[in-house]
Every structure is written in C-alpha cells, then in structure tokens.
Coordinates of C-alpha atoms in Angstrom, one line a residue:
M1 CA 3.3 -8.4 38.2
S2 CA 0.5 -6.3 37.6
T3 CA -1.2 -5.9 34.0
Q4 CA -2.7 -2.2 34.1
H5 CA -3.6 -2.0 30.3
T6 CA -6.2 -4.0 28.8
Q7 CA -5.7 -2.9 25.0
G8 CA -2.4 -2.7 23.5
S9 CA -1.9 0.8 21.9
R10 CA -0.6 0.4 18.4
A11 CA 0.6 4.4 18.7
Y12 CA 2.8 3.4 21.5
A13 CA 4.5 0.9 19.6
V14 CA 4.7 3.2 16.5
T15 CA 6.4 6.0 18.6
I16 CA 8.8 3.9 19.7
S17 CA 9.6 2.5 16.5
L18 CA 9.8 5.7 15.0
A19 CA 13.1 6.2 17.8
A20 CA 14.6 3.6 16.9
A21 CA 14.5 4.2 13.4
M22 CA 15.5 7.4 13.5
G23 CA 19.1 6.0 13.3
G24 CA 18.2 5.2 9.5
L25 CA 18.6 9.1 9.2
L26 CA 22.3 8.6 10.2
Y27 CA 22.9 6.0 7.4
G28 CA 20.7 8.2 5.2
Y29 CA 22.7 11.1 5.5
D30 CA 26.0 9.7 5.0
T31 CA 24.6 7.5 2.0
A32 CA 23.7 10.6 0.3
V33 CA 26.1 13.7 1.5
I34 CA 29.0 12.0 0.4
S35 CA 27.9 12.0 -3.6
G36 CA 27.3 16.0 -2.9
A37 CA 30.9 16.2 -2.0
I38 CA 33.0 13.8 -3.9
G39 CA 33.5 15.5 -6.5
F40 CA 34.3 19.0 -4.9
L41 CA 37.1 16.9 -2.8
K42 CA 38.4 15.2 -6.1
T43 CA 39.3 18.8 -7.2
L44 CA 40.5 19.6 -4.1
Y45 CA 42.7 17.1 -3.7
H46 CA 42.9 16.1 -7.0
L47 CA 41.6 12.3 -6.1
A48 CA 42.3 9.7 -8.9
P49 CA 39.6 7.1 -9.1
F50 CA 41.4 4.8 -6.1
M51 CA 41.2 7.3 -3.8
Q52 CA 38.3 8.8 -4.3
G53 CA 36.1 5.0 -3.5
L54 CA 38.8 5.1 -0.4
V55 CA 36.9 8.2 0.8
I56 CA 33.7 7.4 0.5
S57 CA 34.5 3.4 1.4
S58 CA 36.4 4.3 4.3
I59 CA 33.2 4.9 6.4
M60 CA 32.1 1.1 5.9
I61 CA 36.1 0.2 7.5
G62 CA 34.3 2.1 10.4
G63 CA 30.8 0.3 10.1
V64 CA 31.9 -3.5 9.3
I65 CA 33.6 -3.0 13.1
G66 CA 30.6 -1.4 14.8
V67 CA 28.5 -4.3 13.3
A68 CA 31.0 -6.4 14.6
V69 CA 30.9 -5.2 18.0
S70 CA 27.4 -4.0 18.5
G71 CA 25.6 -7.7 18.8
F72 CA 28.0 -8.6 21.4
L73 CA 27.6 -4.9 23.3
S74 CA 23.8 -4.7 22.8
D75 CA 24.1 -8.7 24.7
R76 CA 25.4 -6.9 27.5
V77 CA 24.1 -3.3 28.0
G78 CA 21.0 -3.2 26.1
R79 CA 19.8 -2.1 22.9
R80 CA 19.1 1.3 23.4
K81 CA 23.0 2.2 25.5
V82 CA 24.3 1.3 22.1
L83 CA 22.1 3.1 20.0
M84 CA 22.9 5.9 21.6
T85 CA 26.7 5.7 21.8
A86 CA 25.8 5.4 17.9
A87 CA 24.4 8.7 17.9
V88 CA 27.6 10.3 19.6
L89 CA 29.9 8.8 17.6
F90 CA 28.2 9.9 14.7
A91 CA 28.1 13.1 15.4
I92 CA 32.0 13.3 17.0
A93 CA 32.9 12.0 13.2
A94 CA 30.7 15.0 11.0
F95 CA 32.3 17.7 12.8
V96 CA 35.9 16.6 12.5
S97 CA 35.0 15.9 8.8
A98 CA 34.2 19.9 9.0
I99 CA 37.6 20.9 10.2
S100 CA 39.5 18.2 8.4
S101 CA 42.7 19.9 6.9
D102 CA 43.6 16.8 4.6
V103 CA 42.3 13.9 3.3
T104 CA 43.9 11.5 5.6
M105 CA 42.3 13.8 8.9
L106 CA 38.6 13.1 6.5
I107 CA 39.8 9.4 6.3
L108 CA 40.3 8.8 9.7
A109 CA 36.9 11.2 10.7
R110 CA 34.8 8.8 8.3
V111 CA 36.4 5.8 9.8
V112 CA 34.8 7.1 13.4
G113 CA 31.5 7.4 11.5
G114 CA 30.9 4.4 10.6
L115 CA 31.1 2.9 13.4
G116 CA 28.3 4.7 14.6
I117 CA 26.1 4.1 11.8
G118 CA 27.6 0.4 11.6
M119 CA 26.2 0.0 15.1
G120 CA 23.4 1.6 14.6
S121 CA 22.1 -0.1 11.5
A122 CA 22.3 -3.9 12.8
L123 CA 20.6 -2.9 16.0
S124 CA 18.0 -0.5 14.8
V125 CA 15.9 -2.8 12.9
T126 CA 16.5 -5.6 16.1
Y127 CA 15.2 -3.1 18.5
I128 CA 12.1 -2.8 16.2
S129 CA 11.5 -6.4 16.0
E130 CA 11.6 -7.2 19.8
C131 CA 9.4 -4.8 20.6
A132 CA 6.7 -4.6 17.3
P133 CA 3.0 -6.8 17.2
T134 CA 3.8 -9.4 15.0
Q135 CA 0.7 -7.9 12.2
I136 CA 2.7 -4.9 12.0
R137 CA 6.0 -6.1 12.9
G138 CA 6.6 -5.7 8.8
A139 CA 5.6 -2.4 8.3
L140 CA 7.4 -0.7 11.9
S141 CA 10.5 -2.3 11.1
S142 CA 10.4 -1.2 7.5
F143 CA 10.4 2.8 9.1
Y144 CA 14.2 2.4 9.5
Q145 CA 14.5 2.3 5.4
L146 CA 11.8 4.9 5.5
L147 CA 13.8 7.5 7.4
T148 CA 17.3 6.0 5.4
I149 CA 15.3 7.4 2.4
I150 CA 13.7 10.4 3.9
G151 CA 17.6 10.8 5.1
I152 CA 18.7 10.7 1.7
F153 CA 16.3 13.1 0.3
L154 CA 16.7 15.6 2.8
T155 CA 20.7 15.5 2.5
Y156 CA 19.9 16.0 -1.2
L157 CA 17.9 18.9 -1.4
T158 CA 20.4 20.4 1.3
N159 CA 23.7 19.1 -0.8
Y160 CA 21.5 21.3 -3.2
L161 CA 21.4 24.5 -1.7
I162 CA 24.6 24.6 -0.5
Q163 CA 25.8 23.9 -3.6
R164 CA 24.1 27.0 -5.0
S165 CA 25.3 29.4 -2.0
G166 CA 28.4 30.0 -3.4
S167 CA 31.1 30.3 -6.4
V168 CA 32.1 26.8 -7.7
A169 CA 35.7 28.0 -5.8
W170 CA 33.7 28.8 -2.6
D171 CA 32.3 25.1 -3.2
V172 CA 35.6 23.3 -3.6
H173 CA 37.0 24.8 -0.2
T174 CA 33.9 24.9 1.8
G175 CA 30.5 24.0 0.8
W176 CA 31.7 20.7 1.6
R177 CA 32.7 21.2 5.1
W178 CA 29.1 22.0 5.6
M179 CA 27.9 19.6 3.3
L180 CA 29.9 16.9 5.8
G181 CA 29.1 18.9 9.4
L182 CA 25.4 19.4 9.3
G183 CA 25.8 15.2 9.8
S184 CA 25.6 15.9 13.6
V185 CA 22.0 17.5 13.2
P186 CA 20.3 14.2 12.4
A187 CA 22.7 12.1 14.8
A188 CA 21.6 15.0 17.9
I189 CA 18.1 14.2 16.6
F190 CA 18.4 10.2 17.6
F191 CA 20.2 10.9 20.6
F192 CA 17.4 12.9 22.1
V193 CA 14.8 10.6 21.3
L194 CA 16.1 7.4 22.4
L195 CA 15.9 9.2 25.8
F196 CA 12.4 8.8 26.5
A197 CA 12.5 5.3 24.4
P198 CA 12.2 1.9 26.3
E199 CA 14.6 -1.0 26.3
S200 CA 13.9 -3.9 24.3
P201 CA 11.4 -6.3 26.2
R202 CA 13.1 -9.2 25.1
W203 CA 16.4 -8.1 25.9
L204 CA 15.1 -7.2 29.4
T205 CA 13.7 -10.7 30.0
K206 CA 16.7 -12.2 29.1
V207 CA 19.0 -10.5 31.9
G208 CA 15.8 -10.8 34.0
R209 CA 14.1 -7.7 34.8
I210 CA 11.1 -9.6 34.0
D211 CA 8.9 -6.7 35.7
E212 CA 10.1 -3.7 33.3
A213 CA 9.5 -6.4 30.0
Q214 CA 5.9 -7.1 30.8
R215 CA 4.9 -3.5 31.1
I216 CA 6.3 -3.0 27.7
L217 CA 4.6 -5.7 26.2
V218 CA 1.3 -5.3 27.8
R219 CA 1.6 -1.8 26.5
I220 CA 2.5 -2.4 22.8
N221 CA 0.1 -5.4 22.8
G222 CA -2.6 -5.6 25.6
S223 CA -2.6 -7.6 28.6
S224 CA -3.7 -11.0 27.2
V225 CA -1.3 -11.0 24.4
G226 CA 1.3 -9.2 25.9
Q227 CA 1.1 -11.8 29.1
R228 CA 1.4 -14.8 26.3
E229 CA 4.2 -13.2 24.5
L230 CA 6.1 -12.7 27.6
E231 CA 5.3 -16.1 28.6
S232 CA 6.5 -17.2 24.9
I233 CA 10.2 -15.1 25.3
R234 CA 10.5 -16.8 28.8
E235 CA 10.3 -20.5 27.5
S236 CA 12.5 -19.1 24.3
I237 CA 14.9 -18.0 26.6
A238 CA 15.3 -20.8 28.8
S239 CA 15.1 -23.3 26.3
E240 CA 18.3 -21.7 24.7
S241 CA 20.0 -20.9 28.2
A242 CA 23.2 -22.9 27.5
A243 CA 23.3 -21.9 23.6
S244 CA 26.4 -20.1 22.1
I245 CA 26.7 -18.4 18.8
R246 CA 28.2 -21.1 16.9
D247 CA 25.0 -23.0 17.2
L248 CA 24.4 -21.3 14.3
L249 CA 26.5 -23.4 11.6
K250 CA 24.3 -26.4 13.1
P251 CA 21.5 -27.9 10.6
G252 CA 18.5 -25.0 10.3
W253 CA 20.2 -22.3 12.0
R254 CA 22.8 -22.3 9.5
K255 CA 20.7 -22.3 6.6
A256 CA 19.4 -19.4 8.5
L257 CA 22.6 -17.8 8.9
G258 CA 22.8 -18.3 5.1
V259 CA 19.7 -16.8 4.1
G260 CA 20.7 -13.6 6.5
I261 CA 24.1 -13.2 4.6
L262 CA 22.4 -13.4 1.1
L263 CA 19.6 -10.8 2.0
A264 CA 22.5 -8.1 3.3
L265 CA 24.8 -8.7 -0.1
F266 CA 22.1 -8.7 -2.5
N267 CA 20.9 -5.7 -0.6
Q268 CA 24.1 -3.1 -1.7
I269 CA 25.4 -5.1 -4.7
I270 CA 22.3 -5.1 -6.4
G271 CA 23.7 -1.3 -7.7
M272 CA 21.4 1.3 -5.9
N273 CA 24.2 2.5 -4.0
A274 CA 26.7 2.8 -7.2
V275 CA 23.7 5.4 -8.2
T276 CA 23.5 6.8 -5.0
Y277 CA 27.4 7.3 -4.1
Y278 CA 28.1 8.7 -7.9
G279 CA 24.9 10.2 -8.6
P280 CA 26.3 13.4 -10.4
E281 CA 29.2 11.7 -11.4
I282 CA 26.8 9.3 -14.1
F283 CA 24.7 11.8 -14.9
R284 CA 27.7 14.6 -15.7
M285 CA 28.7 11.1 -18.4
V286 CA 25.7 11.9 -20.1
G287 CA 26.3 15.3 -20.5
F288 CA 24.0 17.0 -17.4
S289 CA 26.1 20.5 -16.0
L290 CA 26.8 20.8 -12.7
N291 CA 23.5 22.5 -11.6
S292 CA 21.1 19.8 -13.2
D293 CA 22.8 17.0 -11.5
F294 CA 22.2 18.4 -8.1
E295 CA 18.9 18.8 -9.2
I296 CA 17.8 15.1 -10.8
Q297 CA 19.0 13.9 -7.4
A298 CA 17.0 15.9 -5.2
F299 CA 14.3 14.6 -7.4
F300 CA 15.4 10.4 -7.1
G301 CA 15.3 11.5 -2.9
A302 CA 11.6 13.0 -3.4
M303 CA 10.7 9.6 -5.5
W304 CA 12.2 7.3 -2.9
V305 CA 10.4 8.4 -0.3
V306 CA 7.2 8.2 -2.1
F307 CA 7.9 4.5 -3.2
T308 CA 9.4 3.1 0.3
V309 CA 6.3 4.5 1.9
V310 CA 3.8 2.0 -1.0
A311 CA 6.3 -0.5 0.6
V312 CA 5.5 -0.2 4.0
V313 CA 1.6 -0.1 3.3
L314 CA 2.7 -3.0 1.1
I315 CA 5.0 -5.5 3.0
D316 CA 2.5 -6.6 5.7
R317 CA 0.1 -7.4 3.0
V318 CA 1.0 -8.6 -0.4
G319 CA 4.8 -10.9 1.9
R320 CA 8.0 -10.2 2.0
K321 CA 9.4 -12.6 -0.9
P322 CA 7.2 -12.1 -3.7
L323 CA 8.0 -8.0 -3.4
M324 CA 11.5 -8.9 -3.5
I325 CA 10.9 -11.3 -6.3
V326 CA 9.6 -8.7 -8.2
G327 CA 11.5 -6.0 -7.8
S328 CA 14.5 -7.8 -8.3
A329 CA 13.5 -8.9 -11.7
L330 CA 12.4 -5.1 -12.5
M331 CA 15.7 -4.0 -11.1
A332 CA 17.7 -6.6 -13.6
I333 CA 15.6 -5.1 -17.0
F334 CA 16.5 -1.3 -16.0
M335 CA 19.6 -1.9 -15.2
A336 CA 20.3 -3.7 -18.8
L337 CA 18.8 -0.8 -20.2
M338 CA 20.9 1.8 -18.0
G339 CA 23.6 -0.2 -19.7
L340 CA 21.9 0.0 -23.2
T341 CA 22.1 3.9 -23.2
F342 CA 25.8 3.8 -22.0
Y343 CA 26.6 1.1 -24.8
L344 CA 25.0 2.8 -27.8
H345 CA 26.5 6.4 -26.6
V346 CA 22.7 7.8 -26.5
H347 CA 23.7 11.5 -25.1
N348 CA 19.7 12.1 -24.5
G349 CA 19.8 11.9 -20.7
F350 CA 16.1 11.7 -20.9
W351 CA 16.3 7.8 -21.4
L352 CA 19.0 7.4 -18.2
V353 CA 16.9 8.8 -16.1
L354 CA 13.6 7.2 -17.0
F355 CA 15.4 4.3 -16.4
I356 CA 17.5 5.4 -13.4
M357 CA 13.5 5.9 -12.3
G358 CA 12.3 2.6 -12.6
F359 CA 15.2 0.9 -10.4
T360 CA 15.1 2.8 -7.7
A361 CA 11.1 2.6 -7.7
A362 CA 11.7 -1.2 -7.7
F363 CA 14.3 -1.1 -5.7
S364 CA 12.7 1.0 -2.9
V365 CA 9.1 -1.5 -2.7
S366 CA 11.3 -4.5 -2.2
M367 CA 15.1 -5.3 -2.1
G368 CA 15.6 -1.5 -0.1
P369 CA 13.8 -2.5 3.0
I370 CA 12.9 -5.7 3.2
P371 CA 16.4 -7.3 4.0
W372 CA 16.7 -5.0 6.7
I373 CA 13.6 -6.2 8.3
M374 CA 14.3 -9.9 7.8
I375 CA 17.7 -10.5 8.8
P376 CA 16.6 -9.6 12.1
E377 CA 13.0 -11.7 12.2
I378 CA 14.7 -15.0 10.6
F379 CA 16.9 -15.7 13.7
P380 CA 16.9 -17.1 17.7
N381 CA 15.8 -14.4 20.3
H382 CA 19.0 -15.6 21.9
L383 CA 21.1 -14.8 18.9
R384 CA 19.5 -12.7 17.4
A385 CA 21.8 -9.0 18.0
R386 CA 24.8 -11.3 17.4
A387 CA 23.4 -13.2 14.2
A388 CA 22.4 -9.9 12.8
G389 CA 25.3 -8.9 13.5
V390 CA 27.2 -10.9 11.7
A391 CA 24.7 -10.8 8.4
T392 CA 25.5 -7.0 8.4
I393 CA 29.2 -7.4 8.6
F394 CA 28.7 -9.0 5.5
L395 CA 26.3 -6.3 4.6
W396 CA 28.9 -3.3 5.0
G397 CA 31.4 -5.0 3.2
A398 CA 29.8 -4.9 0.4
N399 CA 28.8 -1.6 0.8
W400 CA 32.6 -0.8 1.2
A401 CA 33.3 -2.3 -2.2
I402 CA 30.5 -0.3 -4.2
G403 CA 31.9 2.5 -2.9
Q404 CA 35.9 2.0 -3.2
F405 CA 35.4 0.4 -6.6
T406 CA 32.3 1.6 -8.8
P407 CA 34.5 4.5 -10.1
V408 CA 37.5 2.0 -10.9
L409 CA 34.7 -0.1 -12.7
L410 CA 33.2 3.7 -14.5
S411 CA 36.7 4.5 -15.6
D412 CA 38.1 0.8 -16.2
L413 CA 34.7 -0.8 -18.3
G414 CA 32.9 2.0 -19.0
G415 CA 28.7 2.8 -17.9
A416 CA 27.5 0.0 -20.4
Y417 CA 29.2 -2.7 -18.5
T418 CA 29.3 -1.7 -15.4
F419 CA 25.3 -1.5 -15.1
W420 CA 25.1 -4.9 -17.4
I421 CA 27.4 -6.4 -14.1
F422 CA 24.3 -5.2 -11.9
A423 CA 21.8 -6.2 -14.1
V424 CA 23.4 -9.9 -13.7
I425 CA 23.4 -9.7 -10.1
N426 CA 19.4 -8.7 -10.2
I427 CA 19.1 -11.9 -12.1
L428 CA 20.8 -13.6 -9.2
G429 CA 18.9 -12.3 -6.4
V430 CA 15.8 -13.5 -8.3
L431 CA 16.8 -16.8 -8.5
F432 CA 18.0 -16.8 -4.9
V433 CA 15.3 -15.3 -3.5
T434 CA 12.7 -18.0 -4.7
A435 CA 14.9 -20.9 -3.9
W436 CA 15.7 -20.1 0.1
V437 CA 14.7 -17.4 0.9
P438 CA 11.2 -17.9 3.9
E439 CA 8.4 -16.2 4.2
T440 CA 7.6 -13.9 7.5
K441 CA 4.8 -12.7 6.7
N442 CA 2.1 -12.2 10.2
R443 CA 4.3 -15.4 11.9
S444 CA 5.5 -14.1 15.6
L445 CA 9.4 -14.5 16.1
E446 CA 9.3 -17.2 18.6
E447 CA 7.3 -19.0 15.4
I448 CA 9.7 -18.1 13.0
E449 CA 12.1 -19.3 15.9
S450 CA 10.7 -22.6 16.3
I451 CA 11.2 -23.9 12.0
W452 CA 15.0 -23.9 12.7
M453 CA 15.0 -24.9 16.4
A454 CA 13.1 -28.4 15.3
S455 CA 15.5 -28.6 11.6
A456 CA 19.0 -27.8 14.3
R457 CA 18.0 -30.2 16.6
G458 CA 16.2 -32.6 15.4
G459 CA 13.4 -34.2 17.8
S460 CA 10.8 -37.2 17.7
P461 CA 9.4 -38.4 14.3
A462 CA 6.2 -36.7 15.5
Q463 CA 8.4 -33.1 16.2
R464 CA 9.7 -34.0 12.5
E465 CA 6.9 -34.2 10.6
A466 CA 5.1 -31.3 13.1
H467 CA 8.4 -29.4 11.6
E468 CA 7.9 -30.1 7.9
R469 CA 4.3 -29.1 7.9
A470 CA 5.2 -26.0 9.3
K471 CA 8.4 -25.5 7.0
R472 CA 5.9 -26.1 4.3
A473 CA 3.9 -23.5 5.2
L474 CA 6.6 -20.8 5.9
F475 CA 8.3 -21.4 2.6

C-alpha cells in the first residue's frame, strides 16, 4: 500500500463533506416548501386541520421507512450509492407532486419523497463523520444543517416569488405546483455532486477494500495520521466482527442508544418545525396579510442561515454540550414569550416576530445542527449506520407528530398553550443535555467508541479504572 500524500488536504475534506451535505438541501426544501403551499392546498381541497396535518406529515411516513432501511442498505452497498438513490426518489416525488390531480396522489408522492429524504438524513452526516478529520469533524458535520437552512431560505424566497407571480386564484390552482415541482432541482444537484465523491473509508475498510480506504484517509489526513486512522479503524472492526445490532441493548451502548434517541427527539419536538411548517398560518393569526407573511418567512430563512454559520464556527471551539444547554434555555424563554403574546391577545405582530427571531437564532446554534452531528459520533464503527438509523427513526416520528398535530393544537388549544407546551419541552431538553449528553469535541470516533465498549464489556479492574477516567473526561 503506497502513501503518496505526505500532508492532508483540508480542502478535499471540505469538498467531499459539502457533497454529502447537499442532502440537507432536500430536507430543507421539503421542510420549507410545504409551508408556502399548504394554504393554497387548504383552499383548493377544503382541508380540515387533520388533513392539513396529513398532507404535511405524509412525507415523514416515508421518512421513517427510509431511515429504517438506510443503515442496512448502506452496510451492504455503501453510503454513497444509497445517498444517490435518495436523490432519485426525491426527484421523482417532486415531479409527481407537481402534476398530482387530487390530494391522495399528492400524499402518496410525498411518502415516496420521504423515502429519499429519510435515507439522506440518516446517512449524510454519517458519511461526513466517517471521512472528516477529528479536529474539524464538528464543523464539517454541521455542513448538513447549514445546507438544510440554505435550502429553507432559498425555498422561502422561491415561494415568495412564485406567490407574487400571479393572482390568488392562480396560486390556488397552479402556483403550489411550481413550488413542489422545483424540488427536483436540489435533488439533481445532490445526485450530480455525489458522482465525484469517494466512498466512506470506514465502510471500505469494513468490506476489505483496504487500498482504497488508505488512499482516501491519506489524502484527507496526510500519510502518518491517515495510516494511524486506518490501523485504528481496522482494529475496531476486527474486535467487533461478531457483533450485532443487539449489542446496542447492552450496558454502556444502551446509554449511547438512549442519548442518540433523545437527541433526535429533542431536535424535533422543541417547536422549530411548528414555526417552519405553519409560519404563514401563525403570522396570519396575529393579523399579517398574505404578502407580508411570505416576506417575513424569507427574512427568517436568511437569519437562520447566518446563525447556522455561527454554529459552524463555534461548535469545535465552544463544544457541543455548552451550546445545547444555553440554546435550549433561551428557546424555552422565547417560546414562553411567544405564548404570552397570544394569551394577552397582543395584535402587534412586532413582538411575535421578535420572539420568533430569538428562538430561531438560539435553535440555529444549538439543537438545530448539534444532534445531527452527535448522533453518528456516539455510535461504534460497525453499528454506526444502523444505530444512527434507529435514532433517526425517532427523529422522523417526532417530525411526523409535529407536522400532523400542530394545526390541531393551534385550533383546539390556541397559540398560548401550544407555545407554552413547547417551552416546557425545552426546559426538559436543558435537563437532559446537562445530565446525560457527553462532550465529544476533539475526540476521534474510535476514542468515543472505546468508552461505550469498555462499559458494555466490563474488563479487568485496570481497564475499568481507565474507563472511568475516560468517561469522566468525556462527560
């Protein structure tokens, strides 16, 4: 095996991470596009609150299935091929959504689109974490969330431009079709850039393609570090050759699974998607017009991009855990204040916009990007894709619940109690992160894995003592 590169190329690491992170464009596009279309669909098909929720949440049904199969498929054929399949599925779904003749056809198309987004959401960050140098793994993994937010902003802008292109009647019958159909554009971009991306070196090592894995690791890390990485990966895989996904239920790894699942849940249930999916409807509740609510959402999308860039800068400097604690506390405060504006019947929309701005900024530097980064980080090499898939199933399930039941909550409980529920959930998020979540900044994936392995397997007294020291440093 040759080692032609003496120094690693961060530019190469950044490039392939951006390629995988393009999956975030799909997730971001769908997250935002339906908020612009749902009002027109509601008028066209006379949708009750439950059916509004079903149209939005149907993509999460496909998402859960996509996540469930992604780990097993990627362990068989590789991360890259599954990500390319995800792009094709979403492109097909976007086209069928645009030409759908009734709400049933639209829902079925969105389920297919969900298959693609689910596979992409489970594997994009897994791929990045398996390729990225340890020192900048957090920043590179946060590219997925950054591309997601850029996708949301561009989609808000696109929705606004389409909505302004014709009359209300045109929007109801035709405009929403353009909104949904243009989803084929980010899907095509994602597929194209993956044509030039390598396979994950950890997956290549696992299937015995050692020379290929070494070339990629050396190009990313340089000769000496790349060789050490390869040996570390080989040792990890060799020691776990007889393991199965049931190992995640053993002591040590069981805690890793619990942390991963709860990170996934809190990423969704803290309230950001309620604002994202139903932003225009919420703004209209406090008196905004049809034109102004689209303008405000486009502004929020731009602000979301800015603060996600801030997260990219901070995450490997400040650390994952402090950002999540502070961000969740701030989100609880802003959600409580949002509820108060509805409780006091404040019809001046300035205050609601201000509080949503604060909530969005806090989310963008904490519970938005960080769970996506940490879920692949905390699982062992041989189970990473499958375990991340399990956690992401819960993420998509929670996403479905928010999409399905937010209009029901707003209709039955009103804005005040709906947002106060989210405030309480954010307080629970602070307690969870403080007590359970480890700090993974500046630790290799193999170092993190060794903590769970030692706990799961026991070991000699000396090994257990070393494990406890490492665990104290990690937590």
